[in-house]
Coordinates of C-alpha atoms and ligand atoms in Angstrom, one line a residue:
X9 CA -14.0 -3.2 13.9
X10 CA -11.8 -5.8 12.1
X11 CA -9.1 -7.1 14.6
X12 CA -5.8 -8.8 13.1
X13 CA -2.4 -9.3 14.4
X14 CA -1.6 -7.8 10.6
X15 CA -3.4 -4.7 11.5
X16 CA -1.7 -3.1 14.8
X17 CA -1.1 -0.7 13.7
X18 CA -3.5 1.2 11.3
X19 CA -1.0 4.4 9.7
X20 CA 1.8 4.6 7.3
X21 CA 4.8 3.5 6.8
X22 CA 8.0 5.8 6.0
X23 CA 12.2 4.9 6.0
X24 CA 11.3 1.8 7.6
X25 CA 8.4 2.8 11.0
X26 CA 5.1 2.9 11.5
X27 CA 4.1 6.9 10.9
X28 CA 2.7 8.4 14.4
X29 CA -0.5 10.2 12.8
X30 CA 0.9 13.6 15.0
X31 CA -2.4 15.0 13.3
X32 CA -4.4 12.5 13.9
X33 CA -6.8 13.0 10.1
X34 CA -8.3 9.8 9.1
X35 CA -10.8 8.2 7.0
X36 CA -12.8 5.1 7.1
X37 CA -13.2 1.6 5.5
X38 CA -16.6 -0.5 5.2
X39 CA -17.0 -3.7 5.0
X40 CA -19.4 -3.9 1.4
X41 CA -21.1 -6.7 2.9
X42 CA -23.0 -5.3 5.6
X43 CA -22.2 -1.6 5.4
X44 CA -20.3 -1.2 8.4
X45 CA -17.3 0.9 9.2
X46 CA -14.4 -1.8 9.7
X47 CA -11.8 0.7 10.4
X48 CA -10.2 4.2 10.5
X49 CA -6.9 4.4 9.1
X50 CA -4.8 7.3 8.8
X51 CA -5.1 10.2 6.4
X52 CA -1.8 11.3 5.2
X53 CA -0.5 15.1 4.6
X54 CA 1.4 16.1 1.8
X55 CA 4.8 16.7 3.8
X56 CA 4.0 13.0 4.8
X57 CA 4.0 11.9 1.4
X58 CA 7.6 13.9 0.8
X59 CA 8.8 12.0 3.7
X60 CA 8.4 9.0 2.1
X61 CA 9.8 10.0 -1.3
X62 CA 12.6 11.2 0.2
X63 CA 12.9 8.1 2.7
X64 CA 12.8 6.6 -0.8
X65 CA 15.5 8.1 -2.2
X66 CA 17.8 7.6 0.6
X67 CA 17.4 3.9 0.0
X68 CA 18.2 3.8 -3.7
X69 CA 21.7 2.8 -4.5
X70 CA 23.2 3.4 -7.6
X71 CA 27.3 3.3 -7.2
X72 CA 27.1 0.5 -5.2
X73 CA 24.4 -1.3 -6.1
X74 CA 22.2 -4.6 -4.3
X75 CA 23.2 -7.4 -5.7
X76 CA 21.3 -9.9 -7.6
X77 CA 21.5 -12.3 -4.3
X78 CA 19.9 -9.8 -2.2
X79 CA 17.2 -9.3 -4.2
X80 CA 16.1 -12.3 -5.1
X81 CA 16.2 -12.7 -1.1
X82 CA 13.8 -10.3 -0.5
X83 CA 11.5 -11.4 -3.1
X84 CA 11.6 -14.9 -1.9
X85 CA 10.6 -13.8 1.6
X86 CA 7.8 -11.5 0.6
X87 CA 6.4 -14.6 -0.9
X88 CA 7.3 -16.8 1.8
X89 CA 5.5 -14.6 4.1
X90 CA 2.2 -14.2 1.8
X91 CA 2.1 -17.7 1.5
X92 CA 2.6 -18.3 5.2
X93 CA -0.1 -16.2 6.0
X94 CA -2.3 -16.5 3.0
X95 CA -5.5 -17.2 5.4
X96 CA -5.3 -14.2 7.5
X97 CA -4.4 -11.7 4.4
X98 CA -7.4 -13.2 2.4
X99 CA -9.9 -12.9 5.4
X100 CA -8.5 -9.1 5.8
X101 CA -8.9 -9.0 1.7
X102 CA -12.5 -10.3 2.1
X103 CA -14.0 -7.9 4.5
X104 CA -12.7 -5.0 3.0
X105 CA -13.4 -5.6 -0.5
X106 CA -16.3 -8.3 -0.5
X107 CA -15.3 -10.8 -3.2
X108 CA -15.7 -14.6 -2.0
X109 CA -13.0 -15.9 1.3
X110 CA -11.7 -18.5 -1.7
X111 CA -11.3 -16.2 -3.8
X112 CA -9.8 -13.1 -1.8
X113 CA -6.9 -16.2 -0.7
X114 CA -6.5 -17.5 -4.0
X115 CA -5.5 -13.6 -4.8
X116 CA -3.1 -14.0 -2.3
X117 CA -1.4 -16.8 -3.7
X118 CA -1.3 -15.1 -7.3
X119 CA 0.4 -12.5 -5.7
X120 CA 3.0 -14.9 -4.1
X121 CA 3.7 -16.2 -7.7
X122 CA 4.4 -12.7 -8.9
X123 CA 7.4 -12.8 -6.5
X124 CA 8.1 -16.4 -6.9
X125 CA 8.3 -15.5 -10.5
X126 CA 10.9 -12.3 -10.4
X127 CA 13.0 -14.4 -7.9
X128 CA 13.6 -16.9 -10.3
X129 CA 13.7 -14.7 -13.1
X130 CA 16.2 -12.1 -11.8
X131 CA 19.1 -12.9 -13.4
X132 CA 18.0 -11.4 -16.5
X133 CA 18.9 -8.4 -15.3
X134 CA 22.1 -9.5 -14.6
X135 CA 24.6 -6.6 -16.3
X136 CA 26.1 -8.6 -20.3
X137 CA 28.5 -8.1 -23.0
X138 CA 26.9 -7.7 -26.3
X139 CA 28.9 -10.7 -28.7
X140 CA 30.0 -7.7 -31.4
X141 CA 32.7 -5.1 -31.0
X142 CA 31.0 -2.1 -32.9
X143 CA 33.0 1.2 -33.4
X144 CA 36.0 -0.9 -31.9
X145 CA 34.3 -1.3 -28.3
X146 CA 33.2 -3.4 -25.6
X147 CA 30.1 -3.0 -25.1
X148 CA 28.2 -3.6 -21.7
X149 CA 24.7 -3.6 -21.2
X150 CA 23.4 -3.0 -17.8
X151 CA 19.8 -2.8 -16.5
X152 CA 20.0 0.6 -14.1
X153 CA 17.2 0.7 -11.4
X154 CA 15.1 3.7 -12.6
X155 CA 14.8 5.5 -9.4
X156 CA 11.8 5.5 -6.8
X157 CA 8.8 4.1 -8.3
X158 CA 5.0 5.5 -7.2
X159 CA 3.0 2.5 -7.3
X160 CA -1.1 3.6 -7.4
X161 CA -3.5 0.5 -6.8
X162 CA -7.0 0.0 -7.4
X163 CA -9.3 -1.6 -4.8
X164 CA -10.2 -4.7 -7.1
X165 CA -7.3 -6.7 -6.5
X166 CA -6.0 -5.5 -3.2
X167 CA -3.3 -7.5 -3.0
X168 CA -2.6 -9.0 -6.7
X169 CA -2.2 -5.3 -8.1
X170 CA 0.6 -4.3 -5.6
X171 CA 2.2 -7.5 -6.1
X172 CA 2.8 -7.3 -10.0
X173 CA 4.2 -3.4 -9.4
X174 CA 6.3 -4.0 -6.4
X175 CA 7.9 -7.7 -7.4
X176 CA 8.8 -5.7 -10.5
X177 CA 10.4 -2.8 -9.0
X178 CA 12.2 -4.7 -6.1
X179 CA 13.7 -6.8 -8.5
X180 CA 15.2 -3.9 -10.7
X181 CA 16.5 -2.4 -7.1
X182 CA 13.9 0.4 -7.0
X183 CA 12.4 1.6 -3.7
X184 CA 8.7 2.4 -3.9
X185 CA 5.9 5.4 -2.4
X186 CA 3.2 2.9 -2.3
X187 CA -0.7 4.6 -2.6
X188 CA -3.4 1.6 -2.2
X189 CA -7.4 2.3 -2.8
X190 CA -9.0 4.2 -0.2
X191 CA -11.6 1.6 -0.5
X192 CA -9.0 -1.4 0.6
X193 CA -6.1 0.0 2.5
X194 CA -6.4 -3.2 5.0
X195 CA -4.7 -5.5 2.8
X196 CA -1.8 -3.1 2.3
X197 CA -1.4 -2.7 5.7
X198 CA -1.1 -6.2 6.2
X199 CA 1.4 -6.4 3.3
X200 CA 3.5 -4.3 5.4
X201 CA 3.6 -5.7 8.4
X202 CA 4.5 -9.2 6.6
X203 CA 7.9 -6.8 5.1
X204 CA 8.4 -5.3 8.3
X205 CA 8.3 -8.6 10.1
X206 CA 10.2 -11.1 7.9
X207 CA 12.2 -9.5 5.6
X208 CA 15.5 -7.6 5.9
X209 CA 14.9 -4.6 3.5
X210 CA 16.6 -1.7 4.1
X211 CA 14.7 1.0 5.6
X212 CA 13.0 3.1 2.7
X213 CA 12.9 0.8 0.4
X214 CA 9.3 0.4 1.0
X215 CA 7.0 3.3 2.0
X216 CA 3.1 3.3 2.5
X217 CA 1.4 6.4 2.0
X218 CA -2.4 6.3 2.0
X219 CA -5.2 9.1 2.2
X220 CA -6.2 12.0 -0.7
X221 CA -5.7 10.9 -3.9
X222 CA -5.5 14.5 -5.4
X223 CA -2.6 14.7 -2.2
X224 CA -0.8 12.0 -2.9
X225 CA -0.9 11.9 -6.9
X226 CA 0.2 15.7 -6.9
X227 CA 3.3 15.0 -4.6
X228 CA 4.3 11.3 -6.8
X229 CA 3.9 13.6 -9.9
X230 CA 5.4 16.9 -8.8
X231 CA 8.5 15.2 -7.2
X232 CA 11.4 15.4 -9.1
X233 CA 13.2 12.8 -7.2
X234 CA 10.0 9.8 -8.5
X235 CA 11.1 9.0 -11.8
X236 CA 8.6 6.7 -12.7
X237 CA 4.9 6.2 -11.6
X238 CA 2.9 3.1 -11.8
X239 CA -0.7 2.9 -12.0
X240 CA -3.9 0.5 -12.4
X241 CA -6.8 1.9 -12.4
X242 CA -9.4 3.7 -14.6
X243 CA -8.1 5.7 -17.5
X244 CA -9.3 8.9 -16.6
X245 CA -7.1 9.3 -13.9
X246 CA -4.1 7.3 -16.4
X247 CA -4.9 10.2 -18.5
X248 CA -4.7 12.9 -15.9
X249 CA -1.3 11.0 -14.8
X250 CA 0.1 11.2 -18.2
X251 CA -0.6 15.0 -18.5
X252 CA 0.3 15.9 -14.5
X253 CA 3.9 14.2 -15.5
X254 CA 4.4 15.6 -18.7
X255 CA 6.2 18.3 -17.5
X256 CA 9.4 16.8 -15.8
X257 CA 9.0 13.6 -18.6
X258 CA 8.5 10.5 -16.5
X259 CA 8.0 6.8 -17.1
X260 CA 4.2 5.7 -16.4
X261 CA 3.4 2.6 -16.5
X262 CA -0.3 2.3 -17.0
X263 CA -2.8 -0.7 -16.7
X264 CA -6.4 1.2 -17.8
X265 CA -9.8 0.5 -18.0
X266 CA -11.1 -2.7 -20.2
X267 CA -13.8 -3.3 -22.4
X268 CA -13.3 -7.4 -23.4
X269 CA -15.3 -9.0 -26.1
X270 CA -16.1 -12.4 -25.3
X271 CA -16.8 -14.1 -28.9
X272 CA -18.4 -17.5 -29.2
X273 CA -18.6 -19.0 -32.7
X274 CA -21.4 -21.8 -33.9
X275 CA -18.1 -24.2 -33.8
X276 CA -17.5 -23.5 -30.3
X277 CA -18.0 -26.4 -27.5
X278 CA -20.8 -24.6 -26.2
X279 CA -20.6 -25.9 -22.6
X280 CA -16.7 -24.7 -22.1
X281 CA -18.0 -21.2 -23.6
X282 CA -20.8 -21.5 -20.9
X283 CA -18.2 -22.6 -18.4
X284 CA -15.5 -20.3 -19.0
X285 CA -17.9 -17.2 -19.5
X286 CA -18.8 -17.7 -16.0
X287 CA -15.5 -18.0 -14.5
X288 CA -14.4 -14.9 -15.8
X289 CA -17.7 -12.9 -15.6
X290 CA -18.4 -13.5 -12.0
X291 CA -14.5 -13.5 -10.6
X292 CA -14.4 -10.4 -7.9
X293 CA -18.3 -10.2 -8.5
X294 CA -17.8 -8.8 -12.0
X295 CA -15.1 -6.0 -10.9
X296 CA -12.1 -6.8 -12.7
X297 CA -10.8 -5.0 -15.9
X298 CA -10.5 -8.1 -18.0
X299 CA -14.0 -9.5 -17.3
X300 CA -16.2 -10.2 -20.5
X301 CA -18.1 -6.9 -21.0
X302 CA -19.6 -7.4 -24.6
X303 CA -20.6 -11.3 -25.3
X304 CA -20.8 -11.9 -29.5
X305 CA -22.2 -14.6 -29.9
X306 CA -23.0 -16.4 -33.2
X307 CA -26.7 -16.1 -34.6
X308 CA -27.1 -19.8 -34.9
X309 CA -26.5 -20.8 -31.1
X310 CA -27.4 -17.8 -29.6
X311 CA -30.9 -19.3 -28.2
X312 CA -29.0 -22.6 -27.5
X313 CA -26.0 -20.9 -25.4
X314 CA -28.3 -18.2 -24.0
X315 CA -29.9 -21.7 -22.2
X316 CA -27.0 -22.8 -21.2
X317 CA -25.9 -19.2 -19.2
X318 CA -29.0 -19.0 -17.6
X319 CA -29.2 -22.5 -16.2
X320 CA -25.7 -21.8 -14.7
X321 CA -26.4 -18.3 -13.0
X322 CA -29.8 -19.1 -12.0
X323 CA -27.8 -21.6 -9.5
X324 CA -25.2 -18.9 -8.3
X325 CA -25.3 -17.5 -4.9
X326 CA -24.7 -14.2 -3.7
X327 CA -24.3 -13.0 -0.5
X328 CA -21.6 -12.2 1.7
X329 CA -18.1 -13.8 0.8
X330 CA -16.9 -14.5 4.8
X331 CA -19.9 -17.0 5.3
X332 CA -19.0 -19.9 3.8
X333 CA -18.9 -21.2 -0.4
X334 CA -20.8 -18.1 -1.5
X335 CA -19.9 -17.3 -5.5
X336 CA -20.6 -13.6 -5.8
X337 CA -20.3 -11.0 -2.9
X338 CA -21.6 -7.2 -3.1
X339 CA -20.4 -4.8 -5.0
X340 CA -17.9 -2.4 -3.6
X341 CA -20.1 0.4 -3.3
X342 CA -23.2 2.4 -3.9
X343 CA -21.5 4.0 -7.0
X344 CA -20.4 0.7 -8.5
X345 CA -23.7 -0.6 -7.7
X346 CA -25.9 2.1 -9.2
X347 CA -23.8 2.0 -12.4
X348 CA -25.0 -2.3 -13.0
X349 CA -28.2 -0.8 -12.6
X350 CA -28.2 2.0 -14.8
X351 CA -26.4 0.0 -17.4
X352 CA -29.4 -3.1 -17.1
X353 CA -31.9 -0.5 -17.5
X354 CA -30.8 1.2 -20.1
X355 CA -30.4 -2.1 -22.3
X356 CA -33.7 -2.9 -21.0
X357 CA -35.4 0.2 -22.1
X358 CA -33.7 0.0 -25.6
X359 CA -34.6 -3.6 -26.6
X360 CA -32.7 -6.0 -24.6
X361 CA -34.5 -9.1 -22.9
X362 CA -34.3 -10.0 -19.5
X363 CA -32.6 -13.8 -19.5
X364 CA -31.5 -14.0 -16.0
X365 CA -31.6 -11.5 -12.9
X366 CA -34.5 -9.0 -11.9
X367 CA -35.4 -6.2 -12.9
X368 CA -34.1 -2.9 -12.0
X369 CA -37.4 -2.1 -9.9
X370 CA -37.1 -5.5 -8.0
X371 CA -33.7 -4.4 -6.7
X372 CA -33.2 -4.4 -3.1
X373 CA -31.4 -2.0 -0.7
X374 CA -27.8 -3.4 0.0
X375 CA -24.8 -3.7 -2.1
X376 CA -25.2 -7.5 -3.1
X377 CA -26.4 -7.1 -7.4
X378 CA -28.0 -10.9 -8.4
X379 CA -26.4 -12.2 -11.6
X380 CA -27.8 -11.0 -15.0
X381 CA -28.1 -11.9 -18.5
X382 CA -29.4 -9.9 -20.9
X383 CA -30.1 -10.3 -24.6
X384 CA -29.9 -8.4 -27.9
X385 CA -27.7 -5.6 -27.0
X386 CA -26.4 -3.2 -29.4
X387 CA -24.0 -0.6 -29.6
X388 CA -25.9 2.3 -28.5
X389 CA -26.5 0.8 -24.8
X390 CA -24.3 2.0 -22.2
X391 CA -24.0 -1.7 -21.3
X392 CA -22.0 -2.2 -25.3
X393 CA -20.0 1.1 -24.7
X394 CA -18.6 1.3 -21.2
X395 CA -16.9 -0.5 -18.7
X396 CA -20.3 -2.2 -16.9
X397 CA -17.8 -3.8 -13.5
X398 CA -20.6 -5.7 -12.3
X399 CA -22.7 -9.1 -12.7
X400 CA -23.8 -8.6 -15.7
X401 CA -23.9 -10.4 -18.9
X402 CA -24.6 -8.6 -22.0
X403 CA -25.6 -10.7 -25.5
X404 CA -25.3 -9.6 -28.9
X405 CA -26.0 -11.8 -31.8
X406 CA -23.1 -11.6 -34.9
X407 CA -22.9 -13.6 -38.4
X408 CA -19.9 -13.3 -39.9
X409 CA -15.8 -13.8 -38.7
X410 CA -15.0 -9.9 -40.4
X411 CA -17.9 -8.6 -39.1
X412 CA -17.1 -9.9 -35.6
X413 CA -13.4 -9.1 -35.1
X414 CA -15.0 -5.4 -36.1
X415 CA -17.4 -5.5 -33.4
X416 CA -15.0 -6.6 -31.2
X417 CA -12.5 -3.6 -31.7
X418 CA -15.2 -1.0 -32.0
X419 CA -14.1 0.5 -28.4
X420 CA -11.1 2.7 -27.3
X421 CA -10.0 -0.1 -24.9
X422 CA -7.8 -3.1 -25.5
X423 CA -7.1 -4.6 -23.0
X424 CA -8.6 -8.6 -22.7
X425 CA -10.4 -10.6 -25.5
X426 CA -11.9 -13.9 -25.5
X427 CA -12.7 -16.0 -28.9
X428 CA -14.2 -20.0 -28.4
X429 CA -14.1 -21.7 -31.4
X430 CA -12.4 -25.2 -32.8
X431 CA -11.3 -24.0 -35.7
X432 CA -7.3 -23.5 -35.1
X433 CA -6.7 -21.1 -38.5
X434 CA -9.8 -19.3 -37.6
X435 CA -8.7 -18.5 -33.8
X436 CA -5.3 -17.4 -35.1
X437 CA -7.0 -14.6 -37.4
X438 CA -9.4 -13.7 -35.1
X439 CA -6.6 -13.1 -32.4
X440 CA -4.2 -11.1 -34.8
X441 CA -7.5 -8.9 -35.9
X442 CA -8.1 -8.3 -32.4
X443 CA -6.5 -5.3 -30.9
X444 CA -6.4 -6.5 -27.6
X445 CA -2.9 -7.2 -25.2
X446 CA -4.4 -10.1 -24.3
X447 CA -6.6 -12.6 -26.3
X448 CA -7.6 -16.3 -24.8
X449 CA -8.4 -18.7 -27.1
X450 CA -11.1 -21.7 -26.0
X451 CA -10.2 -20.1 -21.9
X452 CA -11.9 -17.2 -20.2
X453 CA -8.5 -17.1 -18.1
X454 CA -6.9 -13.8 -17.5
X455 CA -3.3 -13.0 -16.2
X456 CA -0.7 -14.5 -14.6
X457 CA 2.9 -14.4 -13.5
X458 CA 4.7 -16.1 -16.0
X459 CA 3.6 -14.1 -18.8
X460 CA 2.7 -10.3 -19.9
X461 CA 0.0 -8.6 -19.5
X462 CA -0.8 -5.5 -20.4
X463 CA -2.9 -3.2 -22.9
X464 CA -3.2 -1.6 -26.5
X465 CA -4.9 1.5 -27.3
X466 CA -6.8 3.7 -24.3
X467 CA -6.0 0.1 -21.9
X468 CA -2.6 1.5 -21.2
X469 CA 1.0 1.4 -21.8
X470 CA 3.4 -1.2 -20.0
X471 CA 3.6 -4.5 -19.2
X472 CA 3.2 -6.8 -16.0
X473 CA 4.5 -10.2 -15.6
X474 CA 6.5 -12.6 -17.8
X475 CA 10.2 -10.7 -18.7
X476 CA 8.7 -7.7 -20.0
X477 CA 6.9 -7.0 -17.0
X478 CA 10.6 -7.8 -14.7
X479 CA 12.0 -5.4 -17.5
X480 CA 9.6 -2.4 -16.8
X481 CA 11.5 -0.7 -13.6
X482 CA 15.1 -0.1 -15.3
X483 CA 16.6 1.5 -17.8
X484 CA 19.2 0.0 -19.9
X485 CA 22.4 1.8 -19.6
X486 CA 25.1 1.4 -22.1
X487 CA 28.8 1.1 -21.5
X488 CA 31.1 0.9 -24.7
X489 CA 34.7 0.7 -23.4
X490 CA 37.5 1.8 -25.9
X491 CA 40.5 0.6 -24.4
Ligands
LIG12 P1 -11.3 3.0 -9.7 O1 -12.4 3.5 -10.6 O2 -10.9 1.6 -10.0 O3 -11.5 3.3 -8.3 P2 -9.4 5.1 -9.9 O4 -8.6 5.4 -11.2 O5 -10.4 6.1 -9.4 O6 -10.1 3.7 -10.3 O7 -8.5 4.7 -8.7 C1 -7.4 3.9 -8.8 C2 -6.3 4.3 -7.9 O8 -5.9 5.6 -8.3 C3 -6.8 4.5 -6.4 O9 -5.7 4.2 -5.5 C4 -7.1 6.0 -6.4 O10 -7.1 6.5 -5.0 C5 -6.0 6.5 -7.2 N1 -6.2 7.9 -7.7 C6 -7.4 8.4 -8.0 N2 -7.2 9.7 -8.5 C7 -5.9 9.9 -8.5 C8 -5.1 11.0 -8.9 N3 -5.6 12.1 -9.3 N4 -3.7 10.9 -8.8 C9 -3.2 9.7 -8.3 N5 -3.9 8.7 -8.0 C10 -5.3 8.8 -8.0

């Protein structure tokens, strides 16, 4: 069992306490590294999650509102606080969820920026007069917290997801019914006991709830009092979210699944394409939503660049993330794992060659997937068409720029793209052709504070980071005055 001075207590958290667990349900979290059971933490009931909503609601302040001051104070102490205990939260982060210990506290401290970033950005939200006087008016603009927000995590970035919904929604004034991954609760705990212990919030402006998804969604959506949910996490449930609120009309904001070309052209520097491809391919062992799924790469360097990706993942270790410099650590679970699998035998079965990794019958039996390449994919493998959140690398040749940027878009996601070439008028089409919300150019870098992030078509609806993202939790409110 994980001990942790973060993790005393293992329940909720309503209007301001640590829930009891009267009925004592819970459920349990593994460590992916060696399949054990690393802790049982509390199952919540419905009239549990109500409690918090409501707790919720008796925090929100609208006549009277907190002022910029106090805001940006409890955003600069959540970050404080992370920072402070960066260490501990990333070894929590790395037993729960596997990825590397360097990793899991480098998450940590890109979820400090998020809060780092809305504290110094808050003033935006500050209430102004509009220069004009239209229909003989004053006219005031003000940025009205929405109401209480449900924010719904994945178990990818335990701590960088909540941190991009809740600087957001602390900033506007909104209290929160917080639901983290069954799969990494640990971290969220933690999170919690860093706000109960150094920051002055008042009670109910933060609530933990954790337990039964179909529980807790139904109450966040059925709740007339939670105006707006927000959500990361794999668009069937965004889409089940958008039809289970459609009803009373809320806000969503949604961050879905991905499906990122990586394109390389023959111009590229094919050593920072190499370089970059693996950054961003291997980060959280393949898990995150803006890792490179389909890799286009021109028909002239193929062979070279193919080379070049092999001799770098043939020298990546995997193993488990606690132990020292390891670069990949398992999988999350059995499902996530059979899925790299299926997808690597498929492409294998249809054509594809093997260019790095084993082959699906020289798998062992744990959750730790060795890096893969394959070669010659098309668009009828699984690999090309879905989401593969794994190690693997998937190659397909292309010719032309057109023909390319089509390729690219042929998905319902949008979410990240990637294009490596040195030809500046040619990376500007390519981006602008790309339906993507977020497109690097010559970097395999995803997100970050300072700017939005978000995506187009079935990727979701919303933005995180950067203004947009501070601007997502309130509604502007206009006050024309006549006289
Ligand atoms: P993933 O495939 O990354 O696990 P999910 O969409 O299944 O993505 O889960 C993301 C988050 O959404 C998790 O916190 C999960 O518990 C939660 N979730 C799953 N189903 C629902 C639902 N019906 N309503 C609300 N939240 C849900």
């Amino acid at each position: 069992m994980i001990e942790s001075p973060l993790l005393e207590k293992l329940t909720g958290y309503i209007g301001g306490r640590w829930t009891d667990n009267e009925h004592g349900n819970t459920f349990d979290v593994y460590n992916p590294a060696t399949g054990k059971v690393i802790a049982q933490v509390a199952s919540m009931s419905e009239d549990e999650v109500n409690a918090a909503i409501a707790s919720g609601k008796s925090a929100l302040r609208l006549t009277s509102p907190y002022s910029i001051e106090t805001r940006r104070k409890w955003l600069e102490d959540i970050r404080d606080a992370l920072k402070a205990n960066k260490e501990e939260v990333g070894r929590i982060l790395c037993m729960e969820h596997g990825k590397p210990l360097h990793e899991a506290q480098g998450e940590v401290d890109y979820a400090a920026g998020f809060f780092d970033y809305c504290s110094k950005h808050i003033q935006a939200l500050d209430a102004h007069t509009i220069p004009e006087k239209p229909k003989d008016c004053t006219w005031t603009v003000h940025y009205r917290p929405i109401g209480v927000a449900g924010l719904i995590t994945p178990w990818n970035f335990p701590i960088g997801m909540i941190a991009k919904k809740l600087s957001a929604a602390l900033a506007a004034g909104c209290p929160s019914v917080i639901k983290p991954a069954s799969e990494t609760p640990l971290t969220m705990i933690a999170l919690f006991s860093l706000m109960d212990k150094h920051t002055d919030m008042p009670d109910g402006m933060v609530n933990l709830v954790m337990g039964k998804a179909s529980v807790i969604g139904k109450a966040l959506c059925e709740s007339p009092d939670v105006p707006m949910l927000s959500f990361t996490g794999s668009t069937e449930v965004g889409r089940k979210l958008i039809v289970d609120t459609a009803e009373q009309v809320k806000k969503l904001a949604l961050e879905l699944g991905g499906n990122a070309p990586f394109i390389v052209f023959d111009d590229a520097d094919l050593d920072a394409a190499a370089d970059n491809l693996i950054a961003n391919k291997f980060r959280g062992g393949g898990q995150t939503c803006v890792c490179a799924n389909r890799i286009f790469v021109h028909e002239k360097v193929a062979d070279a660049f193919g080379e070049k990706l092999a001799a770098r993942v043939n020298k990546m270790t995997v193993g488990d993330g606690i132990n020292g410099d390891v670069d990949i650590g398992p999988l999350i679970n059995q499902a996530g794992y059979d899925k790299v699998k299926r997808h690597v035998q498929d492409a294998l079965e249809k054509g594809a060659t093997l260019v790095a990794g084993k082959k699906p019958e020289e798998l062992g039996n744990d959750l730790f997937f060795p890096p893969t390449v394959v070669h010659g994919v098309n668009r009828d493998m699984c690999c090309y068409q879905e989401e593969t959140f794994g190690p693997l690398v998937p190659m397909a040749l292309f010719r032309t720029e057109e023909e390319v940027i089509e390729a690219g878009n042929d998905t319902e996601f949008g979410l990240a793209s990637y294009v490596f070439t040195n030809d500046a008028e040619r990376a500007q089409r390519v981006a602008a052709g790309l339906r993507f919300g977020h497109c690097g150019w010559n970097t395999g870098t995803g997100p970050t504070p300072e700017a939005p992030f978000g995506g187009m078509k079935a990727s979701g609806i919303g933005r995180e980071g950067g203004l947009e993202g501070l601007f997502e939790f309130v509604e502007a409110q206009t006050v024309p005055r006549g006289f």
